[in-house]
Short mmCIF file of C-alpha atoms in Angstrom, two decimals:
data_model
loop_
_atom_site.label_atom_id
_atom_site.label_comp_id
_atom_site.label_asym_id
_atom_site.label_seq_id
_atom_site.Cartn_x
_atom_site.Cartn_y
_atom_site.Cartn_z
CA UNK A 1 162.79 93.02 103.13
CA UNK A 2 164.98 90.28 101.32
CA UNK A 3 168.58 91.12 101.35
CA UNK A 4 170.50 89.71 97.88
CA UNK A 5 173.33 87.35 98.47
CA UNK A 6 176.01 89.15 100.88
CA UNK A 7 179.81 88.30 100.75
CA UNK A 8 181.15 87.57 104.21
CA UNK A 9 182.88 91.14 104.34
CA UNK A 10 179.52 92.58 103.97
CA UNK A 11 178.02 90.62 106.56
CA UNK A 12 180.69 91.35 108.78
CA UNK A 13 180.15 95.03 107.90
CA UNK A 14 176.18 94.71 109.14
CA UNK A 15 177.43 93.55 112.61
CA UNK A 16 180.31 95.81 113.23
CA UNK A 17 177.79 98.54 112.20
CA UNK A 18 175.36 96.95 114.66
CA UNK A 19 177.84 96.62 117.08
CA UNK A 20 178.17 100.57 116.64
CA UNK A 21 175.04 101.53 116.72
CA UNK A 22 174.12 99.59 119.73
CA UNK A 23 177.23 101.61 121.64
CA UNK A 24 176.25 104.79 120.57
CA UNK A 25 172.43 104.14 121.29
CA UNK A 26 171.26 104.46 117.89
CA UNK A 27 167.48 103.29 117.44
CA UNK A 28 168.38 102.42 113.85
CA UNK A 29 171.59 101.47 111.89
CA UNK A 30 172.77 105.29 111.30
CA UNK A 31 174.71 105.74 107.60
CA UNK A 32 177.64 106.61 110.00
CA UNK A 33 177.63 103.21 111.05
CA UNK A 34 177.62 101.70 108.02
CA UNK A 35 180.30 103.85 106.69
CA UNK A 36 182.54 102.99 109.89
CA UNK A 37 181.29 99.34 110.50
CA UNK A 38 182.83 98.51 106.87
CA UNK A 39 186.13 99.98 107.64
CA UNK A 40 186.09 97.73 111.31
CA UNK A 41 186.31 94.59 109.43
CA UNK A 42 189.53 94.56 108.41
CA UNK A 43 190.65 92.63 105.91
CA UNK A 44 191.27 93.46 102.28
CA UNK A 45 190.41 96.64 101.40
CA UNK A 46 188.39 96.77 104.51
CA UNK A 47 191.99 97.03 106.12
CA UNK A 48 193.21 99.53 103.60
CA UNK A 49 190.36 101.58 104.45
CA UNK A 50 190.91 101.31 107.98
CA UNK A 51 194.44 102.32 107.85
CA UNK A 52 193.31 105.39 105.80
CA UNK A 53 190.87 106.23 108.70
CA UNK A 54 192.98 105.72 111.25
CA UNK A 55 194.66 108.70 112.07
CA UNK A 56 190.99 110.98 112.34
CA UNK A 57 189.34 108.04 114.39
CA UNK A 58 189.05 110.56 117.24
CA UNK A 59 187.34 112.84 115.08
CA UNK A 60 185.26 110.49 113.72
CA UNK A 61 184.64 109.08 117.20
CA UNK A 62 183.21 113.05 117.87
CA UNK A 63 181.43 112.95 114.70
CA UNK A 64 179.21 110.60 115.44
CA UNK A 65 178.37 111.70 119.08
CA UNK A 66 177.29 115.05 117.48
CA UNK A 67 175.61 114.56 114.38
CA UNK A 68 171.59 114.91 114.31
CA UNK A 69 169.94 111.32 114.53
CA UNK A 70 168.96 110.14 111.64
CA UNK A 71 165.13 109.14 110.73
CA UNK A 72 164.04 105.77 110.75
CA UNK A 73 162.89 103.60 107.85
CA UNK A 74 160.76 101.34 110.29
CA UNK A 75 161.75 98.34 107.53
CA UNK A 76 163.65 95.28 108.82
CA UNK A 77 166.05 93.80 106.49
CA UNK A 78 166.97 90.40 106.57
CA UNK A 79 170.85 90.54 107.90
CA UNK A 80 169.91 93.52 109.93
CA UNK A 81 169.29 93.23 113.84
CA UNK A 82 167.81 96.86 114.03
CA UNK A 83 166.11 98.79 110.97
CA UNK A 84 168.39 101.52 108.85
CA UNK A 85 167.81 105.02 109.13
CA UNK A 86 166.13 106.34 106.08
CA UNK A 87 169.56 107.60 105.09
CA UNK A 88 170.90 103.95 105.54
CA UNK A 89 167.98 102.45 103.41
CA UNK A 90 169.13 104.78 100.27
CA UNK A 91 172.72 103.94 100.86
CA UNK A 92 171.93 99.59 100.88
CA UNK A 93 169.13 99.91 97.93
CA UNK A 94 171.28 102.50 95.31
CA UNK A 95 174.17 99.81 96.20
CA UNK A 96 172.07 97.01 95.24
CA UNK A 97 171.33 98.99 91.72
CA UNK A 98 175.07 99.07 91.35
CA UNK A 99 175.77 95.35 91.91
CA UNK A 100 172.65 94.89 89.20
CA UNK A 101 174.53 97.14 86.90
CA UNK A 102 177.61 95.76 87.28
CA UNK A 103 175.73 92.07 86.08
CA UNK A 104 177.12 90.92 89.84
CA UNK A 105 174.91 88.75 92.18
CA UNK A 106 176.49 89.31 95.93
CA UNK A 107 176.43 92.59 96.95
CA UNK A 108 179.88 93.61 98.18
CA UNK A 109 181.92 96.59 100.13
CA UNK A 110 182.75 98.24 96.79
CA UNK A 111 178.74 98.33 96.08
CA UNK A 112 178.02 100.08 99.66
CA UNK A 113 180.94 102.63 100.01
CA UNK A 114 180.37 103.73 95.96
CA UNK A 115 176.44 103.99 97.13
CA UNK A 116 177.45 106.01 100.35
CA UNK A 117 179.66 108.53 98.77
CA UNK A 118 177.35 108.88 95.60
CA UNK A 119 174.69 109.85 98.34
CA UNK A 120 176.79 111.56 100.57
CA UNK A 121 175.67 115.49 99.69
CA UNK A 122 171.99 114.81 100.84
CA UNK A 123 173.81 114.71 104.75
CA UNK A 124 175.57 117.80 104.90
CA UNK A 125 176.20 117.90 108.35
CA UNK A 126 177.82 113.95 107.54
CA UNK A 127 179.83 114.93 104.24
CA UNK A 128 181.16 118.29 106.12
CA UNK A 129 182.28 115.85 109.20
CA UNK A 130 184.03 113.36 106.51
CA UNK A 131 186.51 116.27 104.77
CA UNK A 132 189.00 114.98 107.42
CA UNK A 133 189.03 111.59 105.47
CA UNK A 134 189.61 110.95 102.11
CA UNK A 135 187.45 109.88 100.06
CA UNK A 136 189.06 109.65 96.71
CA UNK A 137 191.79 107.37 97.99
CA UNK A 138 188.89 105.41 99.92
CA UNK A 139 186.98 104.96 96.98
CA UNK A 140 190.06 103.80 94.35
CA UNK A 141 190.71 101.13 97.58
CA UNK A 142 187.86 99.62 98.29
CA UNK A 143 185.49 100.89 95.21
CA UNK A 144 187.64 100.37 92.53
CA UNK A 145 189.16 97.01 90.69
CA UNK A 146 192.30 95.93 92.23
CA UNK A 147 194.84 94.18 90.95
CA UNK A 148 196.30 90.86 93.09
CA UNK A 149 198.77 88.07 92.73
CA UNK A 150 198.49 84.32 93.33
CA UNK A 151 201.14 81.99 94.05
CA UNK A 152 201.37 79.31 92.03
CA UNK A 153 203.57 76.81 93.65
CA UNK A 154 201.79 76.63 97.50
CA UNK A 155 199.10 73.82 95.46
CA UNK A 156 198.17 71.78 93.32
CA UNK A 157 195.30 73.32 91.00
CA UNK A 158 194.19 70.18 89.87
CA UNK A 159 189.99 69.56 90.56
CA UNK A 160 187.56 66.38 90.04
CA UNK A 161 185.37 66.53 87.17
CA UNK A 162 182.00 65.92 88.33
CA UNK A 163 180.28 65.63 85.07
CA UNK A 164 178.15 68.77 85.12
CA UNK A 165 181.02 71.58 84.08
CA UNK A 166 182.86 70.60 81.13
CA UNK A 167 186.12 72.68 81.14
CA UNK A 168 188.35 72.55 77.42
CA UNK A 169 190.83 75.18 75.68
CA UNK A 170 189.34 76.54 72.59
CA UNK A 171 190.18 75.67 69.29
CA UNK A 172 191.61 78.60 66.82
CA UNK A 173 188.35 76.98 64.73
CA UNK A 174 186.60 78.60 67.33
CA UNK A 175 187.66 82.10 66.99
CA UNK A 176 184.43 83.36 65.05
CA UNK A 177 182.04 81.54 67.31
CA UNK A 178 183.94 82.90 70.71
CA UNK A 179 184.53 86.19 69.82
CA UNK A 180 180.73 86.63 68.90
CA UNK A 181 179.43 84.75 71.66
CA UNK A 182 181.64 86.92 74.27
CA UNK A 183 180.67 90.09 72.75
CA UNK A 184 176.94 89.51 73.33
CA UNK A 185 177.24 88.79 76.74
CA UNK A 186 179.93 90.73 78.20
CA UNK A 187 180.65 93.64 75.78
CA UNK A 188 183.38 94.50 72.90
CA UNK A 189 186.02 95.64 75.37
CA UNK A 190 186.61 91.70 76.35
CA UNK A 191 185.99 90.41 72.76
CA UNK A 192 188.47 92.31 71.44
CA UNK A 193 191.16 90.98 74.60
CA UNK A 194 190.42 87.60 73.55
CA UNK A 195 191.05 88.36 70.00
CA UNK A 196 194.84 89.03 70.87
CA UNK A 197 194.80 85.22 71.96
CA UNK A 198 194.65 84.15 68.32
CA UNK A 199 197.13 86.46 67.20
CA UNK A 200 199.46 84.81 69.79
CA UNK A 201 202.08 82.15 67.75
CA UNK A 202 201.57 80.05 71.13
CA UNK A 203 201.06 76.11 70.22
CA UNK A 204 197.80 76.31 72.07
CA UNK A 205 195.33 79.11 72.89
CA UNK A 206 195.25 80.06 76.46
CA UNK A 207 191.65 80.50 77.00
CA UNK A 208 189.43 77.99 78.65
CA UNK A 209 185.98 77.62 78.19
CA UNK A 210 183.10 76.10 80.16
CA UNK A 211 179.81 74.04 78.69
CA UNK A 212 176.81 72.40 80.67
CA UNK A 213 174.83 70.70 78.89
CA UNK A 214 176.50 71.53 76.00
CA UNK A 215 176.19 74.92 75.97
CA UNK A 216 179.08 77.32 76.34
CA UNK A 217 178.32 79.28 79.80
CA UNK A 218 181.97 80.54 80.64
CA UNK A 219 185.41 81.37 79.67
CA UNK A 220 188.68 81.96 81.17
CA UNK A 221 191.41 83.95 79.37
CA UNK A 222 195.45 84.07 80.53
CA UNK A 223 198.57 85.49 78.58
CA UNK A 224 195.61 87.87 76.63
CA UNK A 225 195.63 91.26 78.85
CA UNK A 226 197.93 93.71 76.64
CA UNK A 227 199.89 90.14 75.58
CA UNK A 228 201.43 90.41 78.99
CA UNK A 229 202.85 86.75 79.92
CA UNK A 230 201.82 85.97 83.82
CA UNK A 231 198.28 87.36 83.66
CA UNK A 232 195.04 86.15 84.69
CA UNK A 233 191.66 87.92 83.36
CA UNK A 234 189.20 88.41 82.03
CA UNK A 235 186.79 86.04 83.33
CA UNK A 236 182.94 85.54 82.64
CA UNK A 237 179.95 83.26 83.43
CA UNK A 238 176.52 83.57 82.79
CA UNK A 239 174.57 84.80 85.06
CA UNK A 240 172.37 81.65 84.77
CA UNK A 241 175.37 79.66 85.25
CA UNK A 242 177.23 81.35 88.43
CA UNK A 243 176.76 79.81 91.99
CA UNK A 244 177.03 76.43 90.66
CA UNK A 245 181.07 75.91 90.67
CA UNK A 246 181.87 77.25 87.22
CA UNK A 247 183.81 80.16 88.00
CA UNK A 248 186.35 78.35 90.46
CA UNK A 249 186.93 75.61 88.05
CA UNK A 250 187.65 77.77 85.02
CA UNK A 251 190.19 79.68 87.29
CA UNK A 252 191.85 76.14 88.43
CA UNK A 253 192.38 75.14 85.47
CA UNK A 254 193.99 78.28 84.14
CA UNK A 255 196.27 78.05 87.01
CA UNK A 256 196.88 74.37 86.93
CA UNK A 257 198.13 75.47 82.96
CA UNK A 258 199.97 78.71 84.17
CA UNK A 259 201.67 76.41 86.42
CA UNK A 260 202.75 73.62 84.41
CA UNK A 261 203.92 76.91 82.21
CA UNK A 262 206.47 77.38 85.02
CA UNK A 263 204.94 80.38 85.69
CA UNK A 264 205.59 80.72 89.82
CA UNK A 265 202.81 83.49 90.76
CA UNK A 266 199.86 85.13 88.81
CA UNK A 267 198.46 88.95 88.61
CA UNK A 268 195.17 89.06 88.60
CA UNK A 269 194.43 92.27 86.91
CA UNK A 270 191.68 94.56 87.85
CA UNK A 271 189.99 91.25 88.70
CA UNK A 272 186.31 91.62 90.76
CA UNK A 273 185.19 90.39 92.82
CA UNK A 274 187.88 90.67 95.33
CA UNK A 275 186.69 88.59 97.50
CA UNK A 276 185.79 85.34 95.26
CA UNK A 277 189.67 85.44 94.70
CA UNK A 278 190.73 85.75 98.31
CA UNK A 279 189.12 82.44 99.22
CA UNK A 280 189.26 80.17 96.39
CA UNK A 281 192.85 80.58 95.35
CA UNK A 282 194.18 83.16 98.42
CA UNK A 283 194.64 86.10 96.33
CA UNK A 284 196.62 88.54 98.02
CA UNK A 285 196.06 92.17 96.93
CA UNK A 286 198.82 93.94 95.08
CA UNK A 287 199.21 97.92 97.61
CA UNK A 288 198.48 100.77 96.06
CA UNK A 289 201.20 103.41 95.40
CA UNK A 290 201.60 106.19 98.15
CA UNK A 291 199.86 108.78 96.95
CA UNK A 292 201.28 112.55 97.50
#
């Protein structure tokens, strides 16, 4: 069975979930070790989620000692070194229908743990065990947007056109045409965020877009979210377009102009994925408050 694209947290989930399975003599990758092999990764949310774990990882540890094996599937996905349980198998394909839904193409923590709690109730003897974590702060950490900041002065922004990607600001004569094209494709809640960059008495208007061929495939908007100055977002390329470069040079160039704005670190707000941020401009996740 073809596995979609993975991000490297996800593929560092599979083996720590291997890893897991192989110590606790599972025959197949249990949903227990899925669950637990995301929150051994560490990094990101992975680490939040770990550090919300923490304290019940002896009772976890017993957990998984006593609960029933789990059936199964007898089908070998590609990434996996052993087959999932049938439990497992649920949990990977109902988070590949969320990454579809979500018009994403690598399939990412958020996708899994949403899929494993959404699934959760057909394992009682699994959700009863779990009550010692908790799950609603798991799932606004790792399943939820998140908000992060970028500092601005640690590089230069700058990139090499390469001919393919055209990046430009739009022109105010281009309100009509943008506002319509970005409504199509990625829904009235962003259209009308972009519209407050018109509004904006701003020399120039701070939204990039991106054309191959020329056609218009992406956009980058700053300075637009709620008119708060500092602000990254929203971002979106079409799907034919992603993979190929556009995304990181749209957010360059926003950057490179949010620098030479004197602006000395960015918010990314509610930006997804997490993890294209971490490595292309190392994003660093903004905590969530302590909750009571």
């Amino acid at each position: 069975m073809k596995a979609p694209r993975l991000t490297q947290k996800v593929q560092q989930m599979i083996q720590q979930a291997h890893e897991l399975a192989e110590r606790n003599q599972h025959a197949s990758i249990q949903s227990i070790d899925l669950f637990m092999g995301a929150a051994l990764v560490r990094k990101g949310t992975l680490r939040e989620m770990h550090d919300l774990i923490e304290p019940n990882l002896d009772e976890i540890e017993g957990l998984i000692k006593s609960l029933s094996p789990e059936a199964s599937s007898g089908i070998w996905i590609e990434s996996f070194s052993k087959p999932p349980s049938l439990n497992t198998l649920k949990i990977w394909n109902a988070s590949i229908d969320i990454m579809k839904r979500y018009n994403q193409t690598f399939l990412n923590e958020g996708h899994i743990i949403k899929a494993f709690y959404s699934l959760l109730s057909d394992h009682p003897e699994l959700e009863s065990g779990l009550k010692v974590v908790r799950k609603e702060r798991i799932m606004q950490t790792v399943a939820s947007s998140r908000d992060l900041t970028v500092d601005l002065l640690n590089r230069d922004w700058s990139f090499k056109e390469d001919g393919q990607v055209e990046i430009s600001f739009v022109d105010i004569k281009e309100k009509d045409a943008l506002l319509s094209w970005s409504q199509r494709h990625f829904g009235e809640n962003w259209s009308e965020t972009l519209r407050c960059a018109f509004q904006s008495p701003a020399p120039h208007i701070p939204i990039l877009k991106a054309k191959m061929g020329g056609e218009m495939v992406g956009f980058a908007a700053y300075d637009v979210y709620m008119n708060k100055k500092g602000v990254f977002g929203p971002m979106g390329i079409l799907p034919t377009a992603r993979h190929q470069g556009v995304g990181r040079k749209l957010l360059y160039a926003a950057l490179q102009s949010m620098k030479e704005k004197r602006y000395m670190y960015v918010v990314l707000k509610e930006a997804g994925p997490i993890e294209f941020y971490e490595q292309t401009c190392n994003a660093k996740l903004i905590p969530l408050e302590d909750w009571k």
